[in-house]
Amino acid sequence: MKTSALLRSLLAVALCAPVLALPVAQAATVDVAGVKLEDRASLAGSPLVLNGAGVRYKAVFKVYAAGLYLGQKADTPEAVMAMPGPKRIAITMLRDIDSAELGKLFSRGMEDNMDRTAFSKLIPGVLRMSQVFTDHKNLKEGDNFLIDWVPGTGTVLTIKGKVEGEPFKEPEFFNALMRIWLGPKPADWMLKDALLGKAKK
């Protein structure tokens, strides 16, 4: 009887051990200016990996931390734009900012990285996005938002955990947003390299 009880105890320990170890293996994070970014995410049922992450600077000031999530690693803007499946850019503020001004900067960043004809087709969406940021008035240090591309749905904007309005249906809208950071005239060249996994050590 004692032998049977011992075997049952050992079996219970063996069965439980992998379960206890599992969360530790899944809990990898990347520290970006004090912001903890998970190295993996899930969007629309698809697994994503953190392609790269960095800080947006304005002069010498840190404005926000950003992370780019893709289905698989990519190190060129063209590969990012062409990649099928869900994609995400996650942004966390590192200082308080007028969100209406941020919306204007995003709009300008899209316009600066597109030809005029292509940009003109996106103007209704750009105006709606700008209004979303204007309605928030301020984004404070620690606030975050997500820009998600979900195939078949569109671009979904989530600010401080709340989905803002209907998705932006135009397939080109998400790539136009990505060009703010990855285009020929990016908001921050160092951040562009960081998002593409080319940050200098």
XYZ file of C-alpha atoms in Angstrom:
201
model
C 0.000 0.000 0.000
C 2.813 2.395 0.896
C 4.510 1.724 -2.471
C 1.289 2.473 -4.368
C 0.792 5.723 -2.471
C 4.380 6.767 -3.245
C 3.937 6.015 -6.954
C 0.721 8.044 -7.035
C 2.518 10.994 -5.410
C 5.414 10.831 -7.860
C 3.011 10.619 -10.795
C 1.094 13.662 -9.542
C 4.314 15.668 -9.282
C 5.404 14.617 -12.781
C 2.065 15.619 -14.281
C 1.989 18.993 -12.544
C 5.590 20.016 -13.232
C 5.195 20.994 -16.922
C 2.054 23.002 -16.134
C 3.849 24.967 -13.435
C 6.806 25.690 -15.713
C 4.739 26.768 -18.722
C 3.829 30.361 -17.692
C 7.494 31.159 -17.042
C 8.401 30.201 -20.622
C 5.594 32.338 -22.050
C 6.249 35.477 -20.004
C 9.055 37.019 -22.116
C 8.915 40.817 -22.368
C 11.045 43.532 -23.930
C 11.774 46.727 -21.991
C 11.551 49.884 -24.095
C 12.218 53.020 -22.047
C 10.471 51.415 -19.071
C 7.523 50.112 -21.132
C 7.116 46.340 -21.024
C 6.174 44.887 -24.410
C 5.267 41.223 -24.746
C 7.427 39.467 -27.324
C 4.327 37.697 -28.653
C 0.697 38.660 -29.185
C -2.477 37.252 -30.708
C -4.789 39.090 -33.093
C -7.908 37.682 -34.745
C -6.823 34.187 -33.682
C -3.397 34.508 -35.313
C -0.089 34.494 -33.389
C 2.164 37.528 -33.846
C 5.808 38.132 -32.924
C 7.408 41.406 -31.898
C 9.330 42.388 -35.016
C 11.032 45.350 -33.384
C 10.460 48.157 -30.884
C 11.887 51.573 -30.115
C 11.307 55.128 -28.949
C 9.976 58.112 -30.889
C 12.052 61.177 -30.047
C 11.111 64.807 -30.643
C 14.375 66.724 -30.339
C 15.818 65.255 -27.116
C 12.440 64.328 -25.614
C 10.973 60.823 -25.541
C 7.413 60.966 -26.894
C 6.268 57.337 -27.075
C 7.433 53.727 -27.232
C 6.283 51.704 -30.241
C 6.314 48.012 -31.090
C 5.546 46.354 -34.428
C 3.929 42.901 -34.386
C 3.826 40.663 -37.470
C 3.087 37.053 -38.351
C 6.807 36.544 -38.995
C 9.943 38.667 -38.923
C 10.559 41.235 -41.671
C 13.462 43.665 -42.045
C 12.328 45.895 -44.922
C 9.307 48.209 -45.270
C 8.324 46.388 -48.467
C 8.210 43.030 -46.674
C 6.110 44.515 -43.875
C 3.600 46.042 -46.309
C 3.327 42.887 -48.415
C 3.026 40.444 -45.542
C -0.401 38.761 -45.367
C -2.341 38.246 -42.149
C -2.984 40.429 -39.096
C -0.485 43.122 -38.055
C -0.255 45.496 -35.110
C 1.554 48.621 -34.024
C 1.372 49.201 -30.257
C 2.151 52.659 -28.865
C 2.570 53.743 -25.244
C 3.010 57.407 -24.360
C 6.169 58.409 -22.523
C 4.957 61.960 -21.850
C 1.667 63.889 -21.754
C 0.644 65.199 -25.171
C -2.226 67.016 -26.876
C -3.841 64.119 -28.731
C -5.328 66.429 -31.379
C -1.796 67.507 -32.237
C -0.715 63.859 -32.402
C -3.572 63.157 -34.818
C -2.394 66.032 -37.024
C 1.172 64.704 -36.984
C -0.064 61.262 -38.018
C -2.072 62.787 -40.877
C 0.965 64.780 -42.021
C 3.159 61.685 -41.774
C 0.781 59.767 -44.033
C 0.651 62.627 -46.555
C 4.443 63.075 -46.609
C 4.989 59.408 -47.489
C 2.408 59.027 -50.279
C 1.804 60.558 -53.682
C -0.973 63.128 -53.737
C -3.447 61.027 -55.728
C -3.172 58.017 -53.408
C -3.451 60.203 -50.318
C -6.539 62.014 -51.638
C -8.407 58.696 -51.784
C -7.817 58.201 -48.045
C -8.821 61.702 -46.912
C -12.235 60.648 -45.437
C -10.500 58.061 -43.257
C -7.707 60.468 -42.333
C -10.244 63.086 -41.221
C -12.142 60.508 -39.159
C -8.930 59.331 -37.498
C -7.956 62.922 -36.693
C -11.376 63.486 -35.108
C -10.933 60.410 -32.893
C -7.690 61.832 -31.498
C -9.238 65.307 -31.159
C -12.113 63.874 -29.105
C -9.632 62.401 -26.612
C -8.073 65.858 -26.060
C -5.089 64.534 -24.140
C -3.002 61.410 -23.918
C -1.063 61.064 -20.690
C 2.164 59.270 -19.887
C 1.394 55.545 -19.719
C -1.686 55.724 -21.981
C -1.539 53.318 -24.882
C -3.244 52.630 -28.163
C -3.203 49.917 -30.809
C -3.440 50.143 -34.576
C -4.473 46.708 -35.859
C -4.848 45.366 -39.366
C -7.392 42.537 -39.468
C -7.911 40.996 -42.936
C -11.561 41.079 -43.947
C -12.319 43.697 -41.292
C -9.953 46.613 -41.813
C -7.834 48.847 -39.606
C -9.038 48.878 -36.005
C -7.997 51.731 -33.702
C -8.086 50.969 -29.964
C -7.277 53.797 -27.546
C -6.846 53.080 -23.833
C -8.556 49.700 -24.251
C -11.598 51.017 -26.165
C -12.236 50.347 -29.861
C -12.891 53.682 -31.569
C -15.742 53.582 -34.082
C -15.972 51.404 -37.164
C -12.885 49.863 -38.787
C -11.207 51.780 -41.607
C -12.130 49.524 -44.514
C -9.612 50.655 -47.140
C -6.821 48.034 -47.380
C -4.309 50.800 -48.137
C -5.163 52.746 -44.968
C -3.110 50.533 -42.657
C -0.060 50.626 -44.930
C -0.435 54.401 -45.170
C -0.290 54.528 -41.379
C 2.737 52.217 -41.339
C 4.553 54.619 -43.670
C 4.489 57.219 -40.869
C 7.219 55.103 -39.270
C 8.520 52.985 -42.164
C 8.163 55.272 -45.191
C 10.869 57.216 -47.082
C 10.304 60.195 -44.764
C 9.736 58.480 -41.405
C 8.826 60.316 -38.218
C 12.084 59.099 -36.674
C 14.874 57.286 -38.562
C 16.149 55.514 -35.464
C 12.650 54.286 -34.664
C 12.270 53.043 -38.253
C 15.391 50.915 -37.861
C 14.239 49.698 -34.447
C 10.831 48.581 -35.740
C 12.565 46.689 -38.538
C 14.745 44.921 -35.992
C 17.864 46.878 -36.972
C 18.370 48.862 -33.768
C 22.045 49.413 -32.980
C 23.173 47.694 -29.797
